[in-house]
Amino acid sequence: MNICLFSNDEISKPLPLRDERAQHIIKVLHKKAGDTFTAGIIDGQSGTATIREIGDDAISFDFTAGGDGKPLTKLDMIIGFPRPIQLKRLLRDIAALGTGRVYLTGTDLGEKSYMQSTLVEKGAAYKMLLDGTVQAGSTHVPELFLYKTLDECLEAIEENAATSGEGLCRLALDNINPTSRLADAVKADGADGRIVGAIGSERGWTDRERRLLESKGYIRCGMGERIMRTETAATVAGAIILSRCGII
């Protein structure tokens, strides 16, 4: 836990000792009255918390804001639903990278039962995104969107871009006859506006989905001959894109 995050309501109140954050402060950080720890407001500023008192029931502290909380990047990721155990790691890791928006979507070849997992309910998935945010020492949690089909997902992204006026660099990972290396596609398409990286579920895209992606302007990109798990591909692709944009 590289930062203790609080909601706006929590930041001015004592932290109950039964809370996992309090346990971390006491048992892992070994803090006592007068000590400080890194803290922040979820989707707000980061700063320093100074412990006034560790009582029988709660930790009382004062928060002083002093940073922007490491804002999210302009990278958005479309993810075809993977196995629930993979999804947990995936959400945590791409949140740590600073992904701005996560679009979880069903795909033609994706296992439909994965979408029924309790993990994909917004509360459980949000917890994974929050864990990745804490790992990064950030306060900003990626936005999460759920769609039943890739068609619905792409349409929603295009509508949002049209409303906001943001330009999009559209990239789709595909190890079947990609038209470009991922790193080259980012360079060729420029780094203006938002970047959307699409990664299919475990069995990849169908030909129908490839045609759909291309019709929306997505460049089909590869990352070499090796076939990666969805969670690995998402992390590697995110790192390549952000590196090419000079963000990491």
PDB file of C-alpha atoms in Angstrom:
ATOM      1  CA  MET A   1       0.000   0.000   0.000  1.00  0.00           C
ATOM      2  CA  ASN A   2       2.000   2.966  -1.313  1.00  0.00           C
ATOM      3  CA  ILE A   3      -0.693   5.497  -0.466  1.00  0.00           C
ATOM      4  CA  CYS A   4      -3.723   5.419   1.845  1.00  0.00           C
ATOM      5  CA  LEU A   5      -6.761   6.628  -0.055  1.00  0.00           C
ATOM      6  CA  PHE A   6      -9.860   8.157   1.491  1.00  0.00           C
ATOM      7  CA  SER A   7     -13.145   9.453   0.177  1.00  0.00           C
ATOM      8  CA  ASN A   8     -14.016  13.111   0.703  1.00  0.00           C
ATOM      9  CA  ASP A   9     -16.222  12.088   3.613  1.00  0.00           C
ATOM     10  CA  GLU A  10     -13.539   9.964   5.275  1.00  0.00           C
ATOM     11  CA  ILE A  11     -10.590  12.354   5.039  1.00  0.00           C
ATOM     12  CA  SER A  12     -11.773  14.531   7.943  1.00  0.00           C
ATOM     13  CA  LYS A  13     -12.922  11.690  10.202  1.00  0.00           C
ATOM     14  CA  PRO A  14     -11.060   9.250  12.500  1.00  0.00           C
ATOM     15  CA  LEU A  15     -10.078   5.983  10.796  1.00  0.00           C
ATOM     16  CA  PRO A  16     -11.538   2.950  12.636  1.00  0.00           C
ATOM     17  CA  LEU A  17      -8.875   0.516  13.807  1.00  0.00           C
ATOM     18  CA  ARG A  18     -10.757  -2.390  12.224  1.00  0.00           C
ATOM     19  CA  ASP A  19     -10.249  -0.799   8.794  1.00  0.00           C
ATOM     20  CA  GLU A  20      -7.538  -2.487   6.685  1.00  0.00           C
ATOM     21  CA  ARG A  21      -5.906   0.885   6.104  1.00  0.00           C
ATOM     22  CA  ALA A  22      -5.546   1.415   9.851  1.00  0.00           C
ATOM     23  CA  GLN A  23      -4.093  -2.073  10.234  1.00  0.00           C
ATOM     24  CA  HIS A  24      -1.582  -1.302   7.491  1.00  0.00           C
ATOM     25  CA  ILE A  25      -0.583   1.989   9.132  1.00  0.00           C
ATOM     26  CA  ILE A  26      -0.029   0.334  12.502  1.00  0.00           C
ATOM     27  CA  LYS A  27       1.208  -3.173  11.705  1.00  0.00           C
ATOM     28  CA  VAL A  28       3.087  -2.669   8.435  1.00  0.00           C
ATOM     29  CA  LEU A  29       4.204   0.963   8.554  1.00  0.00           C
ATOM     30  CA  HIS A  30       4.615   0.880  12.370  1.00  0.00           C
ATOM     31  CA  LYS A  31       3.374   4.435  12.712  1.00  0.00           C
ATOM     32  CA  LYS A  32       2.622   6.145  15.990  1.00  0.00           C
ATOM     33  CA  ALA A  33       1.290   9.506  17.158  1.00  0.00           C
ATOM     34  CA  GLY A  34       3.212  12.349  15.538  1.00  0.00           C
ATOM     35  CA  ASP A  35       4.280  10.273  12.535  1.00  0.00           C
ATOM     36  CA  THR A  36       3.177  10.921   8.965  1.00  0.00           C
ATOM     37  CA  PHE A  37       2.082   8.731   6.075  1.00  0.00           C
ATOM     38  CA  THR A  38       1.272   9.311   2.405  1.00  0.00           C
ATOM     39  CA  ALA A  39      -2.441   9.818   1.870  1.00  0.00           C
ATOM     40  CA  GLY A  40      -4.868  11.170  -0.695  1.00  0.00           C
ATOM     41  CA  ILE A  41      -8.472  11.775  -1.644  1.00  0.00           C
ATOM     42  CA  ILE A  42      -9.884   9.360  -4.215  1.00  0.00           C
ATOM     43  CA  ASP A  43      -9.915  11.160  -7.580  1.00  0.00           C
ATOM     44  CA  GLY A  44      -8.508  14.223  -5.831  1.00  0.00           C
ATOM     45  CA  GLN A  45      -5.277  15.546  -4.342  1.00  0.00           C
ATOM     46  CA  SER A  46      -2.495  13.592  -2.695  1.00  0.00           C
ATOM     47  CA  GLY A  47      -0.616  14.769   0.361  1.00  0.00           C
ATOM     48  CA  THR A  48       0.528  13.906   3.861  1.00  0.00           C
ATOM     49  CA  ALA A  49      -1.444  12.732   6.869  1.00  0.00           C
ATOM     50  CA  THR A  50      -0.097  13.463  10.345  1.00  0.00           C
ATOM     51  CA  ILE A  51      -1.295  11.176  13.131  1.00  0.00           C
ATOM     52  CA  ARG A  52      -2.664  13.064  16.125  1.00  0.00           C
ATOM     53  CA  GLU A  53      -3.625  10.061  18.189  1.00  0.00           C
ATOM     54  CA  ILE A  54      -4.028   6.300  17.985  1.00  0.00           C
ATOM     55  CA  GLY A  55      -6.933   5.577  20.292  1.00  0.00           C
ATOM     56  CA  ASP A  56      -8.662   2.401  21.375  1.00  0.00           C
ATOM     57  CA  ASP A  57     -11.047   2.508  18.429  1.00  0.00           C
ATOM     58  CA  ALA A  58      -9.586   4.788  15.738  1.00  0.00           C
ATOM     59  CA  ILE A  59      -6.664   6.740  14.351  1.00  0.00           C
ATOM     60  CA  SER A  60      -7.131  10.513  14.357  1.00  0.00           C
ATOM     61  CA  PHE A  61      -5.102  12.391  11.755  1.00  0.00           C
ATOM     62  CA  ASP A  62      -4.797  15.694   9.903  1.00  0.00           C
ATOM     63  CA  PHE A  63      -4.483  15.697   6.120  1.00  0.00           C
ATOM     64  CA  THR A  64      -2.452  18.301   4.226  1.00  0.00           C
ATOM     65  CA  ALA A  65      -2.866  18.296   0.445  1.00  0.00           C
ATOM     66  CA  GLY A  66       0.265  18.832  -1.601  1.00  0.00           C
ATOM     67  CA  GLY A  67       0.066  17.094  -4.976  1.00  0.00           C
ATOM     68  CA  ASP A  68      -2.084  16.318  -7.988  1.00  0.00           C
ATOM     69  CA  GLY A  69      -2.245  12.598  -7.233  1.00  0.00           C
ATOM     70  CA  LYS A  70      -0.594  11.504 -10.503  1.00  0.00           C
ATOM     71  CA  PRO A  71      -3.400  12.104 -13.033  1.00  0.00           C
ATOM     72  CA  LEU A  72      -4.464   9.306 -15.356  1.00  0.00           C
ATOM     73  CA  THR A  73      -3.012   9.040 -18.841  1.00  0.00           C
ATOM     74  CA  LYS A  74      -4.817   9.478 -22.157  1.00  0.00           C
ATOM     75  CA  LEU A  75      -4.661   5.714 -22.780  1.00  0.00           C
ATOM     76  CA  ASP A  76      -7.996   3.856 -22.792  1.00  0.00           C
ATOM     77  CA  MET A  77      -8.222   0.080 -23.104  1.00  0.00           C
ATOM     78  CA  ILE A  78     -10.894  -2.193 -24.541  1.00  0.00           C
ATOM     79  CA  ILE A  79     -10.611  -5.622 -22.942  1.00  0.00           C
ATOM     80  CA  GLY A  80     -12.452  -8.754 -24.073  1.00  0.00           C
ATOM     81  CA  PHE A  81     -13.615 -10.537 -20.923  1.00  0.00           C
ATOM     82  CA  PRO A  82     -10.892 -12.974 -19.781  1.00  0.00           C
ATOM     83  CA  ARG A  83     -11.138 -15.592 -17.031  1.00  0.00           C
ATOM     84  CA  PRO A  84     -12.101 -13.976 -13.709  1.00  0.00           C
ATOM     85  CA  ILE A  85      -8.763 -14.809 -12.070  1.00  0.00           C
ATOM     86  CA  GLN A  86      -6.960 -13.124 -14.980  1.00  0.00           C
ATOM     87  CA  LEU A  87      -9.296 -10.154 -14.852  1.00  0.00           C
ATOM     88  CA  LYS A  88      -8.340  -9.424 -11.253  1.00  0.00           C
ATOM     89  CA  ARG A  89      -4.657  -9.149 -12.105  1.00  0.00           C
ATOM     90  CA  LEU A  90      -5.345  -7.345 -15.370  1.00  0.00           C
ATOM     91  CA  LEU A  91      -7.424  -4.572 -13.810  1.00  0.00           C
ATOM     92  CA  ARG A  92      -4.905  -4.039 -11.045  1.00  0.00           C
ATOM     93  CA  ASP A  93      -1.939  -3.838 -13.424  1.00  0.00           C
ATOM     94  CA  ILE A  94      -3.438  -1.536 -16.061  1.00  0.00           C
ATOM     95  CA  ALA A  95      -4.687   0.759 -13.290  1.00  0.00           C
ATOM     96  CA  ALA A  96      -1.122   0.916 -11.976  1.00  0.00           C
ATOM     97  CA  LEU A  97      -0.014   1.984 -15.481  1.00  0.00           C
ATOM     98  CA  GLY A  98      -2.443   4.900 -15.319  1.00  0.00           C
ATOM     99  CA  THR A  99      -4.999   3.769 -17.884  1.00  0.00           C
ATOM    100  CA  GLY A 100      -7.723   6.401 -18.085  1.00  0.00           C
ATOM    101  CA  ARG A 101     -10.752   4.315 -19.075  1.00  0.00           C
ATOM    102  CA  VAL A 102     -11.335   0.570 -19.116  1.00  0.00           C
ATOM    103  CA  TYR A 103     -13.986  -0.894 -21.410  1.00  0.00           C
ATOM    104  CA  LEU A 104     -14.796  -4.512 -20.535  1.00  0.00           C
ATOM    105  CA  THR A 105     -16.714  -6.163 -23.332  1.00  0.00           C
ATOM    106  CA  GLY A 106     -18.059  -9.481 -24.468  1.00  0.00           C
ATOM    107  CA  THR A 107     -16.632 -10.795 -27.741  1.00  0.00           C
ATOM    108  CA  ASP A 108     -17.731 -13.332 -30.340  1.00  0.00           C
ATOM    109  CA  LEU A 109     -15.317 -15.991 -29.066  1.00  0.00           C
ATOM    110  CA  GLY A 110     -15.314 -14.988 -25.410  1.00  0.00           C
ATOM    111  CA  GLU A 111     -16.760 -17.354 -22.826  1.00  0.00           C
ATOM    112  CA  LYS A 112     -20.184 -15.926 -21.980  1.00  0.00           C
ATOM    113  CA  SER A 113     -20.145 -17.257 -18.417  1.00  0.00           C
ATOM    114  CA  TYR A 114     -17.200 -14.988 -17.563  1.00  0.00           C
ATOM    115  CA  MET A 115     -19.512 -11.990 -17.899  1.00  0.00           C
ATOM    116  CA  GLN A 116     -21.775 -13.488 -15.223  1.00  0.00           C
ATOM    117  CA  SER A 117     -18.974 -13.703 -12.658  1.00  0.00           C
ATOM    118  CA  THR A 118     -19.511 -11.657  -9.502  1.00  0.00           C
ATOM    119  CA  LEU A 119     -16.067 -10.188 -10.131  1.00  0.00           C
ATOM    120  CA  VAL A 120     -17.284  -8.216 -13.115  1.00  0.00           C
ATOM    121  CA  GLU A 121     -19.889  -6.462 -11.022  1.00  0.00           C
ATOM    122  CA  LYS A 122     -18.765  -2.867 -10.804  1.00  0.00           C
ATOM    123  CA  GLY A 123     -18.023  -2.979  -7.074  1.00  0.00           C
ATOM    124  CA  ALA A 124     -15.658  -5.945  -7.265  1.00  0.00           C
ATOM    125  CA  ALA A 125     -13.931  -4.745 -10.426  1.00  0.00           C
ATOM    126  CA  TYR A 126     -13.589  -1.259  -8.958  1.00  0.00           C
ATOM    127  CA  LYS A 127     -11.760  -2.766  -5.970  1.00  0.00           C
ATOM    128  CA  MET A 128      -9.137  -4.198  -8.329  1.00  0.00           C
ATOM    129  CA  LEU A 129      -8.746  -0.840 -10.056  1.00  0.00           C
ATOM    130  CA  LEU A 130      -8.409   0.826  -6.661  1.00  0.00           C
ATOM    131  CA  ASP A 131      -5.706  -1.668  -5.659  1.00  0.00           C
ATOM    132  CA  GLY A 132      -3.728  -0.793  -8.797  1.00  0.00           C
ATOM    133  CA  THR A 133      -4.149   2.907  -8.087  1.00  0.00           C
ATOM    134  CA  VAL A 134      -2.781   2.431  -4.572  1.00  0.00           C
ATOM    135  CA  GLN A 135       0.124   0.385  -5.933  1.00  0.00           C
ATOM    136  CA  ALA A 136       1.035   3.299  -8.219  1.00  0.00           C
ATOM    137  CA  GLY A 137       0.856   5.806  -5.357  1.00  0.00           C
ATOM    138  CA  SER A 138      -1.885   7.629  -7.236  1.00  0.00           C
ATOM    139  CA  THR A 139      -5.291   8.949  -6.226  1.00  0.00           C
ATOM    140  CA  HIS A 140      -7.027   8.689  -9.602  1.00  0.00           C
ATOM    141  CA  VAL A 141      -8.993   5.515 -10.366  1.00  0.00           C
ATOM    142  CA  PRO A 142      -9.684   4.562 -14.006  1.00  0.00           C
ATOM    143  CA  GLU A 143     -13.279   4.796 -15.205  1.00  0.00           C
ATOM    144  CA  LEU A 144     -14.912   1.438 -15.837  1.00  0.00           C
ATOM    145  CA  PHE A 145     -17.518   0.618 -18.505  1.00  0.00           C
ATOM    146  CA  LEU A 146     -19.201  -2.729 -19.236  1.00  0.00           C
ATOM    147  CA  TYR A 147     -20.629  -3.846 -22.597  1.00  0.00           C
ATOM    148  CA  LYS A 148     -22.185  -7.072 -23.839  1.00  0.00           C
ATOM    149  CA  THR A 149     -20.692  -6.880 -27.329  1.00  0.00           C
ATOM    150  CA  LEU A 150     -17.779  -5.257 -29.126  1.00  0.00           C
ATOM    151  CA  ASP A 151     -20.289  -3.536 -31.409  1.00  0.00           C
ATOM    152  CA  GLU A 152     -21.908  -1.729 -28.471  1.00  0.00           C
ATOM    153  CA  CYS A 153     -18.521  -0.876 -26.990  1.00  0.00           C
ATOM    154  CA  LEU A 154     -17.082   0.692 -30.154  1.00  0.00           C
ATOM    155  CA  GLU A 155     -20.264   2.645 -30.811  1.00  0.00           C
ATOM    156  CA  ALA A 156     -20.212   4.114 -27.307  1.00  0.00           C
ATOM    157  CA  ILE A 157     -16.565   5.144 -27.665  1.00  0.00           C
ATOM    158  CA  GLU A 158     -17.234   6.870 -30.996  1.00  0.00           C
ATOM    159  CA  GLU A 159     -20.261   8.696 -29.601  1.00  0.00           C
ATOM    160  CA  ASN A 160     -18.263   9.905 -26.613  1.00  0.00           C
ATOM    161  CA  ALA A 161     -15.414  11.101 -28.834  1.00  0.00           C
ATOM    162  CA  ALA A 162     -17.851  12.964 -31.083  1.00  0.00           C
ATOM    163  CA  THR A 163     -19.447  14.647 -28.071  1.00  0.00           C
ATOM    164  CA  SER A 164     -16.147  15.632 -26.443  1.00  0.00           C
ATOM    165  CA  GLY A 165     -14.412  16.582 -29.684  1.00  0.00           C
ATOM    166  CA  GLU A 166     -11.378  14.482 -28.744  1.00  0.00           C
ATOM    167  CA  GLY A 167      -9.284  12.893 -31.444  1.00  0.00           C
ATOM    168  CA  LEU A 168      -8.678   9.150 -31.217  1.00  0.00           C
ATOM    169  CA  CYS A 169      -5.714   6.970 -32.086  1.00  0.00           C
ATOM    170  CA  ARG A 170      -7.349   3.555 -32.563  1.00  0.00           C
ATOM    171  CA  LEU A 171      -5.240   0.414 -32.140  1.00  0.00           C
ATOM    172  CA  ALA A 172      -6.357  -3.224 -32.032  1.00  0.00           C
ATOM    173  CA  LEU A 173      -3.985  -5.989 -30.927  1.00  0.00           C
ATOM    174  CA  ASP A 174      -4.176  -9.000 -33.249  1.00  0.00           C
ATOM    175  CA  ASN A 175      -1.618 -11.758 -33.749  1.00  0.00           C
ATOM    176  CA  ILE A 176      -3.304 -12.945 -36.965  1.00  0.00           C
ATOM    177  CA  ASN A 177      -1.797 -11.057 -39.901  1.00  0.00           C
ATOM    178  CA  PRO A 178      -1.404  -7.662 -38.194  1.00  0.00           C
ATOM    179  CA  THR A 179      -0.832  -4.767 -40.541  1.00  0.00           C
ATOM    180  CA  SER A 180       1.688  -3.005 -38.308  1.00  0.00           C
ATOM    181  CA  ARG A 181       3.933  -3.366 -35.285  1.00  0.00           C
ATOM    182  CA  LEU A 182       2.274  -1.768 -32.278  1.00  0.00           C
ATOM    183  CA  ALA A 183       5.153   0.637 -31.634  1.00  0.00           C
ATOM    184  CA  ASP A 184       5.148   1.765 -35.273  1.00  0.00           C
ATOM    185  CA  ALA A 185       1.382   2.267 -35.313  1.00  0.00           C
ATOM    186  CA  VAL A 186       1.505   4.580 -32.313  1.00  0.00           C
ATOM    187  CA  LYS A 187       4.228   6.619 -33.993  1.00  0.00           C
ATOM    188  CA  ALA A 188       2.441   6.664 -37.332  1.00  0.00           C
ATOM    189  CA  ASP A 189      -0.894   7.722 -35.902  1.00  0.00           C
ATOM    190  CA  GLY A 190       0.588  10.352 -33.654  1.00  0.00           C
ATOM    191  CA  ALA A 191       0.035  10.983 -29.966  1.00  0.00           C
ATOM    192  CA  ASP A 192      -2.641  13.690 -30.095  1.00  0.00           C
ATOM    193  CA  GLY A 193      -5.966  13.105 -28.401  1.00  0.00           C
ATOM    194  CA  ARG A 194      -6.814   9.857 -26.643  1.00  0.00           C
ATOM    195  CA  ILE A 195      -5.391   6.464 -27.532  1.00  0.00           C
ATOM    196  CA  VAL A 196      -7.668   3.427 -27.518  1.00  0.00           C
ATOM    197  CA  GLY A 197      -6.028   0.004 -27.371  1.00  0.00           C
ATOM    198  CA  ALA A 198      -8.312  -2.981 -28.024  1.00  0.00           C
ATOM    199  CA  ILE A 199      -7.377  -6.452 -26.801  1.00  0.00           C
ATOM    200  CA  GLY A 200      -9.557  -9.472 -27.472  1.00  0.00           C
ATOM    201  CA  SER A 201     -10.495 -12.272 -25.121  1.00  0.00           C
ATOM    202  CA  GLU A 202      -8.476 -15.481 -24.860  1.00  0.00           C
ATOM    203  CA  ARG A 203      -9.397 -16.826 -28.300  1.00  0.00           C
ATOM    204  CA  GLY A 204      -8.850 -13.508 -30.057  1.00  0.00           C
ATOM    205  CA  TRP A 205     -10.987 -11.699 -32.616  1.00  0.00           C
ATOM    206  CA  THR A 206     -13.258 -13.248 -35.237  1.00  0.00           C
ATOM    207  CA  ASP A 207     -13.052 -12.123 -38.860  1.00  0.00           C
ATOM    208  CA  ARG A 208     -16.332 -10.272 -38.301  1.00  0.00           C
ATOM    209  CA  GLU A 209     -14.811  -8.341 -35.405  1.00  0.00           C
ATOM    210  CA  ARG A 210     -11.687  -7.590 -37.418  1.00  0.00           C
ATOM    211  CA  ARG A 211     -13.838  -6.077 -40.161  1.00  0.00           C
ATOM    212  CA  LEU A 212     -15.773  -4.119 -37.557  1.00  0.00           C
ATOM    213  CA  LEU A 213     -12.623  -2.744 -35.955  1.00  0.00           C
ATOM    214  CA  GLU A 214     -11.169  -1.769 -39.324  1.00  0.00           C
ATOM    215  CA  SER A 215     -14.417  -0.060 -40.312  1.00  0.00           C
ATOM    216  CA  LYS A 216     -14.070   2.117 -37.210  1.00  0.00           C
ATOM    217  CA  GLY A 217     -10.497   3.047 -38.080  1.00  0.00           C
ATOM    218  CA  TYR A 218      -8.586   0.667 -35.824  1.00  0.00           C
ATOM    219  CA  ILE A 219      -5.115  -0.343 -36.959  1.00  0.00           C
ATOM    220  CA  ARG A 220      -4.525  -4.061 -36.402  1.00  0.00           C
ATOM    221  CA  CYS A 221      -1.207  -4.294 -34.582  1.00  0.00           C
ATOM    222  CA  GLY A 222       1.117  -7.065 -33.472  1.00  0.00           C
ATOM    223  CA  MET A 223       3.704  -7.486 -30.729  1.00  0.00           C
ATOM    224  CA  GLY A 224       5.712 -10.330 -32.250  1.00  0.00           C
ATOM    225  CA  GLU A 225       5.003 -13.985 -32.915  1.00  0.00           C
ATOM    226  CA  ARG A 226       4.501 -15.132 -29.326  1.00  0.00           C
ATOM    227  CA  ILE A 227       0.938 -15.572 -28.099  1.00  0.00           C
ATOM    228  CA  MET A 228       0.311 -13.933 -24.720  1.00  0.00           C
ATOM    229  CA  ARG A 229      -2.442 -14.243 -22.166  1.00  0.00           C
ATOM    230  CA  THR A 230      -4.955 -11.407 -22.269  1.00  0.00           C
ATOM    231  CA  GLU A 231      -3.649 -10.007 -18.976  1.00  0.00           C
ATOM    232  CA  THR A 232      -0.035 -10.080 -20.191  1.00  0.00           C
ATOM    233  CA  ALA A 233      -0.896  -8.575 -23.573  1.00  0.00           C
ATOM    234  CA  ALA A 234      -2.801  -5.738 -21.913  1.00  0.00           C
ATOM    235  CA  THR A 235       0.085  -4.792 -19.643  1.00  0.00           C
ATOM    236  CA  VAL A 236       2.739  -5.083 -22.350  1.00  0.00           C
ATOM    237  CA  ALA A 237       0.668  -3.165 -24.891  1.00  0.00           C
ATOM    238  CA  GLY A 238      -0.092  -0.430 -22.383  1.00  0.00           C
ATOM    239  CA  ALA A 239       3.585  -0.045 -21.562  1.00  0.00           C
ATOM    240  CA  ILE A 240       4.597   0.115 -25.240  1.00  0.00           C
ATOM    241  CA  ILE A 241       1.943   2.715 -26.053  1.00  0.00           C
ATOM    242  CA  LEU A 242       2.783   4.926 -23.077  1.00  0.00           C
ATOM    243  CA  SER A 243       6.485   4.644 -23.823  1.00  0.00           C
ATOM    244  CA  ARG A 244       5.983   5.684 -27.455  1.00  0.00           C
ATOM    245  CA  CYS A 245       4.001   8.682 -26.213  1.00  0.00           C
ATOM    246  CA  GLY A 246       6.836   9.654 -23.877  1.00  0.00           C
ATOM    247  CA  ILE A 247       4.717   9.112 -20.762  1.00  0.00           C
ATOM    248  CA  ILE A 248       6.844   6.326 -19.276  1.00  0.00           C
TER     249      ILE A 248
END
